[in-house]
């Protein structure tokens, strides 16, 4: 009996793996990431946003300043009862007095009347002048003709009461005469402040003067000044 020959030369062996065709592409490696560049980009974005924010905040930066809540007369000082804190723009250009400086400001006196609602600036105040014992300062508003031309600080003046009230008082005197001497209120007073040549004063027709007089005469001068019946006469110094 002949043994039948196997027709398959490779029968019984496992099939060889299929070779890739020429048209197939090998898978590409993953793209390399650059975390440092990404972090730098994020940082630049954050810095730009922060810079813009700081610029906006700087333009509108506000600080605490002092505002008066009641009129402060010339020569007076502020107190804790007539001021309050208010927010102001730091870049406004005004020399605002900061709220934290209020204790120091209380040691100064107003150069002129500061009206309610005013935000205080440094130029409104000056060092307190020592007042001689027994003296007082009085403010008077005078029209032209009630004071000599060129009257200035440091001048010595005599203060007279003029007008109808002075005349009627003189006429009612026991002597029955006009009593010119009775219209003299102060024999010698010192001009502490006077309007400058620039036209400082109450109005174009009235000028503000501050006089130092004896304390005993202050009330009479103030009363006559409120009625517009004060006249000043320049007298020699002591």
Coordinates of N, CA and C in Angstrom, one line a residue:
X1 N 0.9 -1.2 0.0 CA 0.0 0.0 0.0 C 0.9 1.2 0.0
X2 N 0.6 2.1 -0.9 CA 1.4 3.4 -1.0 C 0.8 4.4 -0.1
X3 N 1.7 5.0 0.5 CA 1.3 6.1 1.4 C 1.0 7.3 0.6
X4 N -0.2 7.9 0.8 CA -0.7 9.1 0.0 C 0.2 10.3 0.4
X5 N 0.7 10.9 -0.6 CA 1.6 12.1 -0.3 C 0.7 13.4 0.0
X6 N 1.2 14.1 0.9 CA 0.5 15.3 1.3 C 0.6 16.4 0.3
X7 N -0.5 16.9 -0.1 CA -0.5 17.9 -1.2 C 0.0 19.3 -0.6
X8 N -0.3 19.6 0.6 CA 0.1 20.9 1.1 C 1.5 20.8 1.7
X9 N 2.4 21.5 1.1 CA 3.8 21.5 1.6 C 3.9 22.0 3.0
X10 N 3.1 22.9 3.2 CA 3.2 23.5 4.6 C 2.1 23.2 5.5
X11 N 1.5 22.1 5.2 CA 0.3 21.7 6.0 C 0.7 21.4 7.4
X12 N -0.1 21.8 8.3 CA 0.2 21.7 9.7 C 0.9 22.8 10.3
X13 N 1.6 23.7 9.5 CA 2.3 24.8 10.1 C 1.4 26.1 10.2
X14 N 1.6 26.9 11.1 CA 0.7 28.1 11.3 C 1.0 29.1 10.2
X15 N 0.1 29.8 9.8 CA 0.2 30.8 8.7 C 1.0 32.0 9.2
X16 N 1.9 32.4 8.3 CA 2.8 33.6 8.7 C 2.0 34.9 8.7
X17 N 2.3 35.8 9.6 CA 1.5 37.1 9.7 C 1.6 37.8 8.4
X18 N 0.5 38.5 8.1 CA 0.4 39.3 6.9 C 1.3 40.5 6.9
X19 N 2.0 40.8 5.9 CA 2.9 41.9 5.8 C 2.1 43.2 5.5
X20 N 2.4 44.3 6.1 CA 1.6 45.6 5.8 C 1.8 46.0 4.3
X21 N 0.8 46.5 3.8 CA 0.9 46.9 2.4 C 1.7 48.2 2.3
X22 N 2.1 48.5 1.1 CA 2.9 49.7 0.9 C 2.1 51.0 1.3
X23 N 0.8 51.0 1.0 CA 0.0 52.2 1.2 C -0.4 52.5 2.6
X24 N -0.2 51.5 3.5 CA -0.5 51.7 4.9 C 0.5 52.6 5.6
X25 N 0.1 53.6 6.5 CA 1.0 54.5 7.3 C 1.2 54.1 8.7
X26 N 2.4 54.2 9.2 CA 2.6 53.8 10.6 C 2.0 54.9 11.4
X27 N 1.5 54.6 12.6 CA 0.9 55.7 13.5 C 2.0 56.7 13.9
X28 N 1.6 58.0 13.8 CA 2.6 59.1 14.1 C 2.7 59.2 15.7
X29 N 3.8 59.5 16.2 CA 4.0 59.7 17.6 C 3.2 60.9 18.1
X30 N 2.8 60.9 19.4 CA 2.0 62.1 19.9 C 2.8 63.3 19.8
X31 N 2.1 64.5 19.6 CA 2.8 65.8 19.4 C 3.4 66.2 20.8
X32 N 4.6 66.7 20.7 CA 5.2 67.1 22.0 C 4.6 68.4 22.5
X33 N 4.2 68.4 23.8 CA 3.6 69.6 24.5 C 4.7 70.4 25.1
X34 N 4.5 71.8 25.2 CA 5.4 72.7 25.7 C 4.7 73.5 26.9
X35 N 4.7 72.9 28.1 CA 4.0 73.5 29.2 C 4.6 74.8 29.6
X36 N 5.9 75.0 29.4 CA 6.5 76.3 29.8 C 5.9 77.5 29.0
X37 N 5.8 77.3 27.7 CA 5.2 78.4 26.8 C 3.8 78.7 27.2
X38 N 3.0 77.6 27.5 CA 1.6 77.8 27.9 C 1.5 78.6 29.2
X39 N 2.4 78.3 30.1 CA 2.4 79.0 31.4 C 2.8 80.4 31.2
X40 N 3.7 80.7 30.3 CA 4.2 82.1 30.1 C 3.1 82.9 29.5
X41 N 2.3 82.3 28.6 CA 1.2 83.0 27.9 C 0.1 83.4 28.9
X42 N -0.2 82.4 29.8 CA -1.2 82.7 30.9 C -0.7 83.8 31.8
X43 N 0.6 83.8 32.1 CA 1.2 84.8 33.0 C 1.1 86.2 32.4
X44 N 1.4 86.3 31.1 CA 1.3 87.6 30.4 C -0.1 88.1 30.4
X45 N -1.1 87.2 30.2 CA -2.5 87.7 30.2 C -2.8 88.2 31.5
X46 N -2.4 87.5 32.6 CA -2.8 87.9 34.0 C -2.1 89.3 34.3
X47 N -0.8 89.4 33.9 CA -0.1 90.7 34.1 C -0.8 91.9 33.4
X48 N -1.3 91.6 32.2 CA -1.9 92.7 31.4 C -3.2 93.1 32.1
X49 N -4.0 92.1 32.6 CA -5.3 92.4 33.3 C -5.0 93.1 34.6
X50 N -4.0 92.7 35.3 CA -3.6 93.4 36.6 C -3.2 94.8 36.3
X51 N -2.4 95.0 35.3 CA -2.0 96.4 35.0 C -3.1 97.3 34.7
X52 N -4.1 96.8 33.9 CA -5.2 97.6 33.5 C -6.1 97.9 34.8
X53 N -6.2 97.0 35.6 CA -7.0 97.2 36.9 C -6.3 98.2 37.8
X54 N -5.0 98.1 37.9 CA -4.3 99.1 38.8 C -4.4 100.5 38.2
X55 N -4.4 100.6 36.9 CA -4.5 101.9 36.2 C -5.9 102.5 36.5
X56 N -6.9 101.8 36.4 CA -8.2 102.3 36.7 C -8.4 102.7 38.2
X57 N -7.8 101.8 39.1 CA -7.9 102.2 40.5 C -7.1 103.4 40.8
X58 N -6.0 103.6 40.2 CA -5.1 104.7 40.4 C -5.8 106.0 40.0
X59 N -6.4 106.0 38.9 CA -7.1 107.2 38.4 C -8.2 107.6 39.3
X60 N -8.9 106.7 39.9 CA -10.0 107.0 40.8 C -9.7 106.8 42.3
X61 N -8.4 106.9 42.7 CA -8.1 106.7 44.1 C -8.6 107.8 44.9
X62 N -9.2 107.5 46.0 CA -9.8 108.5 46.9 C -9.2 108.3 48.3
X63 N -9.1 109.5 49.0 CA -8.5 109.5 50.3 C -9.5 110.2 51.3
X64 N -9.3 110.0 52.6 CA -10.1 110.6 53.6 C -9.6 112.0 53.9
X65 N -10.5 113.0 53.8 CA -10.1 114.4 54.0 C -11.1 115.0 55.1
X66 N -10.9 116.3 55.4 CA -11.7 116.9 56.5 C -12.6 117.9 55.8
X67 N -13.9 117.8 56.3 CA -14.9 118.8 55.8 C -15.5 119.4 57.1
X68 N -15.7 120.7 57.1 CA -16.3 121.4 58.2 C -17.8 121.3 58.1
X69 N -18.5 121.1 59.3 CA -19.9 120.9 59.4 C -20.6 122.2 59.9
X70 N -19.8 123.2 60.2 CA -20.4 124.5 60.7 C -19.4 125.6 60.4
X71 N -19.8 126.8 60.3 CA -19.0 127.9 59.9 C -17.8 128.0 61.0
X72 N -16.6 128.2 60.5 CA -15.5 128.5 61.3 C -15.0 129.9 61.1
X73 N -15.1 130.8 62.1 CA -14.8 132.2 61.9 C -13.3 132.4 61.9
X74 N -12.9 133.5 61.3 CA -11.5 133.8 61.3 C -10.9 133.9 62.7
X75 N -9.8 133.3 62.9 CA -9.2 133.2 64.2 C -9.6 132.0 65.0
X76 N -10.7 131.3 64.6 CA -11.1 130.2 65.4 C -10.4 128.9 64.9
X77 N -10.5 127.8 65.6 CA -9.9 126.6 65.2 C -11.0 125.5 65.1
X78 N -10.7 124.5 64.3 CA -11.7 123.4 64.2 C -11.6 122.6 65.5
X79 N -12.8 121.9 65.7 CA -12.9 121.0 66.9 C -13.4 119.7 66.4
X80 N -13.5 118.7 67.2 CA -14.0 117.4 66.8 C -15.5 117.4 66.6
X81 N -16.1 118.5 67.0 CA -17.6 118.7 66.9 C -18.0 119.4 65.6
X82 N -17.1 120.0 64.9 CA -17.5 120.7 63.7 C -16.8 120.3 62.4
X83 N -16.3 119.0 62.5 CA -15.7 118.4 61.3 C -16.2 117.0 61.1
X84 N -16.1 116.5 59.9 CA -16.4 115.1 59.6 C -15.5 114.6 58.4
X85 N -15.4 113.3 58.3 CA -14.6 112.8 57.2 C -15.3 112.7 55.9
X86 N -14.6 113.0 54.8 CA -15.2 112.9 53.5 C -14.2 112.4 52.5
X87 N -14.6 111.6 51.5 CA -13.8 111.0 50.6 C -13.6 112.0 49.4
X88 N -12.3 112.2 49.0 CA -12.0 113.1 47.9 C -11.0 112.4 47.0
X89 N -10.9 112.9 45.7 CA -10.0 112.4 44.7 C -8.6 112.9 45.0
X90 N -7.7 112.0 45.2 CA -6.3 112.4 45.5 C -5.6 113.1 44.4
X91 N -6.1 112.8 43.2 CA -5.4 113.4 42.0 C -6.1 114.7 41.6
X92 N -6.9 115.4 42.4 CA -7.6 116.6 42.1 C -6.7 117.8 42.0
X93 N -5.5 117.7 42.6 CA -4.6 118.8 42.6 C -4.7 119.8 43.8
X94 N -5.8 119.6 44.6 CA -6.0 120.5 45.8 C -5.2 119.9 46.9
X95 N -4.7 120.8 47.8 CA -3.9 120.5 49.0 C -4.8 120.1 50.1
X96 N -5.6 119.0 50.0 CA -6.5 118.7 51.1 C -5.8 118.2 52.3
X97 N -6.4 118.6 53.5 CA -5.8 118.1 54.7 C -6.4 116.8 55.0
X98 N -5.6 115.8 55.2 CA -6.1 114.4 55.4 C -6.7 114.3 56.8
X99 N -7.6 113.4 56.9 CA -8.4 113.2 58.2 C -7.4 112.8 59.3
X100 N -6.4 112.1 59.0 CA -5.4 111.6 60.0 C -4.6 112.8 60.6
X101 N -4.7 114.0 59.9 CA -3.9 115.2 60.4 C -4.8 116.1 61.2
X102 N -6.0 115.7 61.5 CA -7.0 116.6 62.2 C -6.5 117.1 63.5
X103 N -5.7 116.3 64.3 CA -5.2 116.7 65.6 C -4.2 117.9 65.4
X104 N -3.4 117.8 64.4 CA -2.4 118.9 64.2 C -3.2 120.2 63.7
X105 N -4.2 120.0 62.9 CA -4.9 121.1 62.4 C -5.7 121.9 63.5
X106 N -6.1 121.2 64.6 CA -6.8 121.9 65.7 C -5.9 122.9 66.4
X107 N -4.6 122.8 66.2 CA -3.6 123.7 66.8 C -3.5 125.0 66.0
X108 N -4.1 125.1 64.8 CA -4.0 126.2 64.0 C -5.3 127.0 64.0
X109 N -5.3 128.2 63.4 CA -6.5 129.0 63.4 C -6.8 129.4 61.9
X110 N -8.1 129.6 61.7 CA -8.5 130.0 60.3 C -8.1 131.4 60.0
X111 N -7.6 131.5 58.7 CA -7.2 132.9 58.3 C -8.4 133.7 58.0
X112 N -9.5 133.1 57.5 CA -10.7 133.8 57.2 C -11.9 132.8 57.5
X113 N -13.1 133.3 57.4 CA -14.2 132.5 57.7 C -14.3 131.3 56.7
X114 N -14.4 130.1 57.2 CA -14.6 128.9 56.5 C -16.0 128.4 56.6
X115 N -16.7 128.3 55.5 CA -18.2 128.1 55.6 C -18.5 126.6 55.6
X116 N -19.6 126.3 56.2 CA -20.1 124.9 56.3 C -20.1 124.2 55.0
X117 N -19.6 123.0 55.0 CA -19.6 122.1 53.8 C -18.3 122.3 53.0
X118 N -17.3 123.1 53.5 CA -16.1 123.3 52.8 C -15.1 122.2 53.1
X119 N -14.5 121.6 52.1 CA -13.4 120.6 52.3 C -12.1 121.4 52.6
X120 N -11.5 121.1 53.7 CA -10.4 121.9 54.2 C -9.1 121.7 53.4
X121 N -8.4 122.8 53.0 CA -7.1 122.7 52.4 C -6.1 123.5 53.3
X122 N -4.9 123.1 53.2 CA -3.9 123.7 54.1 C -3.7 125.2 54.1
X123 N -4.0 125.8 53.0 CA -3.8 127.3 52.9 C -4.8 128.1 53.7
X124 N -5.9 127.4 54.2 CA -6.9 128.1 55.0 C -6.5 128.4 56.4
X125 N -5.4 127.8 56.9 CA -5.0 127.9 58.3 C -3.6 128.4 58.5
X126 N -3.4 129.0 59.6 CA -2.1 129.5 60.0 C -1.8 129.3 61.5
X127 N -0.6 129.5 61.9 CA -0.3 129.3 63.3 C -1.1 130.3 64.2
X128 N -1.5 129.9 65.3 CA -2.2 130.8 66.2 C -1.3 131.9 66.7
X129 N -1.8 133.1 66.6 CA -1.1 134.3 67.1 C -1.4 134.5 68.6
X130 N -0.4 134.7 69.4 CA -0.6 134.9 70.8 C -1.3 136.2 71.0
X131 N -2.5 136.2 71.7 CA -3.2 137.4 72.0 C -2.8 137.9 73.3
X132 N -2.5 139.2 73.3 CA -2.1 139.9 74.5 C -3.2 139.9 75.5
X133 N -2.9 139.7 76.8 CA -3.9 139.7 77.8 C -4.7 141.0 77.8
X134 N -6.0 140.9 77.9 CA -6.9 142.1 77.9 C -7.2 142.7 76.6
X135 N -6.8 142.0 75.5 CA -7.0 142.5 74.1 C -8.1 141.5 73.4
X136 N -8.7 142.0 72.4 CA -9.6 141.2 71.6 C -9.5 141.7 70.1
X137 N -9.9 140.8 69.2 CA -9.9 141.2 67.8 C -11.4 141.3 67.3
X138 N -11.6 142.3 66.5 CA -12.9 142.6 66.0 C -12.9 142.8 64.5
X139 N -13.8 142.2 63.8 CA -13.9 142.4 62.3 C -14.9 143.5 62.0
X140 N -14.5 144.3 61.0 CA -15.4 145.4 60.6 C -15.4 145.4 59.1
X141 N -16.5 145.7 58.5 CA -16.7 145.8 57.1 C -16.9 147.3 56.8
X142 N -16.0 147.9 56.0 CA -16.1 149.3 55.8 C -16.2 149.7 54.3
X143 N -16.9 150.7 54.0 CA -17.0 151.3 52.6 C -16.0 152.3 52.4
X144 N -15.7 152.7 51.2 CA -14.8 153.8 50.9 C -15.3 155.0 51.6
X145 N -14.4 155.7 52.2 CA -14.7 156.9 52.9 C -14.8 156.7 54.4
X146 N -14.9 155.4 54.8 CA -14.9 155.0 56.2 C -13.5 154.6 56.7
X147 N -12.5 154.6 55.9 CA -11.2 154.3 56.2 C -10.2 155.0 55.3
X148 N -9.0 155.4 55.8 CA -8.1 156.1 54.9 C -7.5 155.2 53.8
X149 N -7.3 155.8 52.7 CA -6.7 155.0 51.6 C -5.3 154.5 52.0
X150 N -5.0 153.3 51.6 CA -3.6 152.8 51.9 C -3.5 152.2 53.3
X151 N -4.6 152.1 54.0 CA -4.6 151.5 55.3 C -4.1 150.1 55.3
X152 N -3.2 149.7 56.1 CA -2.7 148.3 56.0 C -2.4 147.7 57.4
X153 N -1.9 146.5 57.3 CA -1.6 145.8 58.6 C -0.5 146.5 59.4
X154 N -0.8 146.5 60.7 CA 0.2 147.2 61.6 C -0.1 148.6 61.9
X155 N -1.0 149.3 61.1 CA -1.3 150.7 61.3 C -2.1 150.9 62.5
X156 N -1.9 152.0 63.1 CA -2.7 152.4 64.3 C -3.8 153.3 63.9
X157 N -5.0 153.0 64.4 CA -6.2 153.8 64.0 C -7.0 154.2 65.3
X158 N -7.8 155.3 65.1 CA -8.8 155.6 66.1 C -10.1 155.1 65.5
X159 N -11.0 154.6 66.3 CA -12.3 154.0 65.9 C -13.4 155.0 66.3
X160 N -14.2 155.4 65.4 CA -15.3 156.3 65.7 C -16.6 155.7 65.2
X161 N -17.7 156.1 66.0 CA -19.0 155.7 65.6 C -19.6 156.9 64.9
X162 N -20.1 156.6 63.7 CA -20.7 157.7 62.9 C -22.1 157.3 62.4
X163 N -22.8 158.3 61.9 CA -24.2 158.0 61.5 C -25.2 158.5 62.4
X164 N -26.5 158.1 62.1 CA -27.6 158.6 62.8 C -27.6 158.3 64.3
X165 N -27.2 157.0 64.6 CA -27.3 156.6 66.0 C -26.3 157.4 66.8
X166 N -25.1 157.7 66.3 CA -24.1 158.5 67.0 C -24.6 159.9 67.2
X167 N -25.3 160.4 66.1 CA -25.8 161.8 66.2 C -26.9 161.9 67.3
X168 N -27.8 161.0 67.2 CA -29.0 161.1 68.1 C -28.5 160.8 69.6
X169 N -27.5 160.0 69.7 CA -27.0 159.8 71.1 C -26.3 161.0 71.6
X170 N -25.5 161.7 70.7 CA -24.8 162.9 71.1 C -25.8 164.0 71.4
X171 N -26.9 164.1 70.6 CA -27.9 165.1 70.9 C -28.7 164.9 72.1
X172 N -28.8 163.7 72.6 CA -29.5 163.4 73.8 C -28.7 163.5 75.0
X173 N -27.4 163.8 74.9 CA -26.5 163.9 76.0 C -26.9 165.1 76.9
X174 N -26.6 165.0 78.2 CA -27.0 166.0 79.1 C -26.5 167.4 78.8
X175 N -25.3 167.4 78.1 CA -24.8 168.7 77.8 C -25.6 169.4 76.7
X176 N -26.4 168.7 75.9 CA -27.1 169.3 74.9 C -26.3 169.6 73.6
X177 N -25.0 169.3 73.6 CA -24.2 169.6 72.5 C -24.1 168.4 71.6
X178 N -23.4 168.6 70.4 CA -23.3 167.5 69.5 C -22.3 166.4 70.1
X179 N -21.5 166.8 71.0 CA -20.6 165.9 71.8 C -19.8 165.0 70.8
X180 N -18.9 165.7 70.0 CA -18.1 164.9 69.1 C -17.2 163.9 69.8
X181 N -16.7 164.3 71.0 CA -15.9 163.4 71.7 C -16.6 162.1 72.1
X182 N -17.9 162.1 72.3 CA -18.6 160.9 72.7 C -18.7 159.9 71.6
X183 N -18.4 160.3 70.3 CA -18.5 159.3 69.2 C -17.2 158.5 69.1
X184 N -16.2 158.8 69.9 CA -14.9 158.1 69.8 C -15.1 156.8 70.6
X185 N -14.9 155.7 69.9 CA -15.1 154.4 70.5 C -13.8 153.8 71.1
X186 N -12.7 154.0 70.3 CA -11.4 153.5 70.7 C -10.4 154.5 70.3
X187 N -9.6 154.9 71.2 CA -8.6 155.9 70.9 C -7.4 155.4 70.1
X188 N -7.1 154.1 70.3 CA -6.0 153.5 69.5 C -6.3 152.0 69.3
X189 N -6.3 151.6 68.1 CA -6.5 150.2 67.8 C -5.4 149.8 66.7
X190 N -5.1 148.6 66.6 CA -4.1 148.1 65.7 C -4.8 147.3 64.6
X191 N -4.5 147.6 63.3 CA -5.0 146.9 62.2 C -4.2 145.6 62.1
X192 N -4.9 144.4 62.3 CA -4.3 143.1 62.2 C -4.3 142.6 60.8
X193 N -5.4 142.8 60.1 CA -5.5 142.4 58.7 C -6.3 143.4 57.9
X194 N -5.9 143.6 56.6 CA -6.5 144.5 55.7 C -6.5 144.0 54.3
X195 N -7.5 144.4 53.5 CA -7.6 143.9 52.1 C -6.3 144.2 51.4
X196 N -5.9 143.3 50.5 CA -4.7 143.6 49.7 C -5.1 144.4 48.5
X197 N -4.1 144.8 47.7 CA -4.3 145.6 46.5 C -5.1 144.9 45.4
X198 N -5.2 143.5 45.6 CA -5.9 142.8 44.6 C -7.4 142.9 44.7
X199 N -7.9 143.6 45.7 CA -9.3 143.7 45.9 C -10.0 142.7 46.8
X200 N -9.2 142.1 47.7 CA -9.8 141.2 48.7 C -10.7 141.9 49.6
X201 N -11.8 141.2 49.9 CA -12.7 141.9 50.8 C -14.1 141.2 50.7
X202 N -15.1 141.8 51.3 CA -16.4 141.3 51.3 C -17.1 141.5 49.9
X203 N -17.0 142.6 49.4 CA -17.6 142.9 48.1 C -16.8 144.0 47.4
X204 N -17.2 144.5 46.3 CA -16.5 145.5 45.6 C -16.7 146.9 46.3
X205 N -17.7 147.0 47.2 CA -17.9 148.3 47.8 C -17.6 148.2 49.3
X206 N -17.4 147.1 49.9 CA -17.1 146.9 51.3 C -15.8 146.1 51.4
X207 N -15.0 146.5 52.4 CA -13.7 145.9 52.6 C -13.6 145.4 54.0
X208 N -13.1 144.2 54.3 CA -13.0 143.6 55.6 C -11.7 144.0 56.3
X209 N -11.7 144.5 57.5 CA -10.6 144.8 58.3 C -10.7 144.0 59.6
X210 N -9.6 143.7 60.2 CA -9.6 143.1 61.6 C -8.8 144.0 62.5
X211 N -9.4 144.4 63.6 CA -8.8 145.3 64.5 C -8.5 144.6 65.8
X212 N -7.4 145.0 66.5 CA -7.1 144.6 67.9 C -7.4 145.7 68.8
X213 N -8.3 145.5 69.7 CA -8.7 146.6 70.6 C -8.7 146.1 72.0
X214 N -8.9 147.0 73.0 CA -9.0 146.5 74.4 C -10.3 145.7 74.5
X215 N -10.2 144.7 75.3 CA -11.3 143.8 75.4 C -12.6 144.5 75.9
X216 N -12.4 145.6 76.7 CA -13.6 146.3 77.2 C -14.3 147.1 76.1
X217 N -13.6 147.4 75.0 CA -14.2 148.2 73.9 C -14.7 147.3 72.8
X218 N -14.4 146.0 72.8 CA -14.8 145.1 71.7 C -16.3 145.1 71.4
X219 N -17.1 145.0 72.5 CA -18.5 145.0 72.3 C -19.1 146.2 71.6
X220 N -18.6 147.4 72.0 CA -19.1 148.6 71.4 C -18.7 148.7 69.9
X221 N -17.5 148.3 69.6 CA -17.0 148.3 68.2 C -17.8 147.3 67.4
X222 N -18.0 146.1 67.9 CA -18.7 145.1 67.1 C -20.2 145.6 66.9
X223 N -20.8 146.2 67.8 CA -22.2 146.7 67.7 C -22.2 147.8 66.6
X224 N -21.3 148.7 66.6 CA -21.3 149.8 65.6 C -21.0 149.2 64.3
X225 N -20.1 148.2 64.2 CA -19.7 147.6 62.9 C -20.9 146.9 62.3
X226 N -21.7 146.2 63.1 CA -22.8 145.5 62.6 C -23.9 146.4 62.0
X227 N -23.9 147.7 62.5 CA -24.8 148.7 61.9 C -24.2 149.5 60.8
X228 N -22.9 149.2 60.5 CA -22.3 149.9 59.4 C -21.9 151.3 59.8
X229 N -21.7 151.6 61.1 CA -21.5 153.0 61.6 C -20.1 153.2 62.1
X230 N -19.1 152.4 61.6 CA -17.7 152.6 62.1 C -16.9 153.3 61.0
X231 N -16.0 154.2 61.5 CA -15.1 154.9 60.7 C -13.7 154.8 61.4
X232 N -12.7 154.7 60.6 CA -11.3 154.6 61.1 C -10.5 155.8 60.7
X233 N -9.7 156.3 61.6 CA -8.9 157.4 61.4 C -7.4 157.0 61.7
X234 N -6.5 157.2 60.8 CA -5.1 156.8 61.0 C -4.5 157.8 62.0
X235 N -3.8 157.2 63.0 CA -3.1 158.0 64.0 C -1.7 157.5 64.1
X236 N -0.8 158.3 64.7 CA 0.6 157.9 64.8 C 0.7 156.7 65.7
X237 N 1.8 155.9 65.5 CA 2.1 154.8 66.3 C 2.6 155.2 67.7
X238 N 2.7 154.3 68.6 CA 3.2 154.6 69.9 C 4.6 155.0 69.9

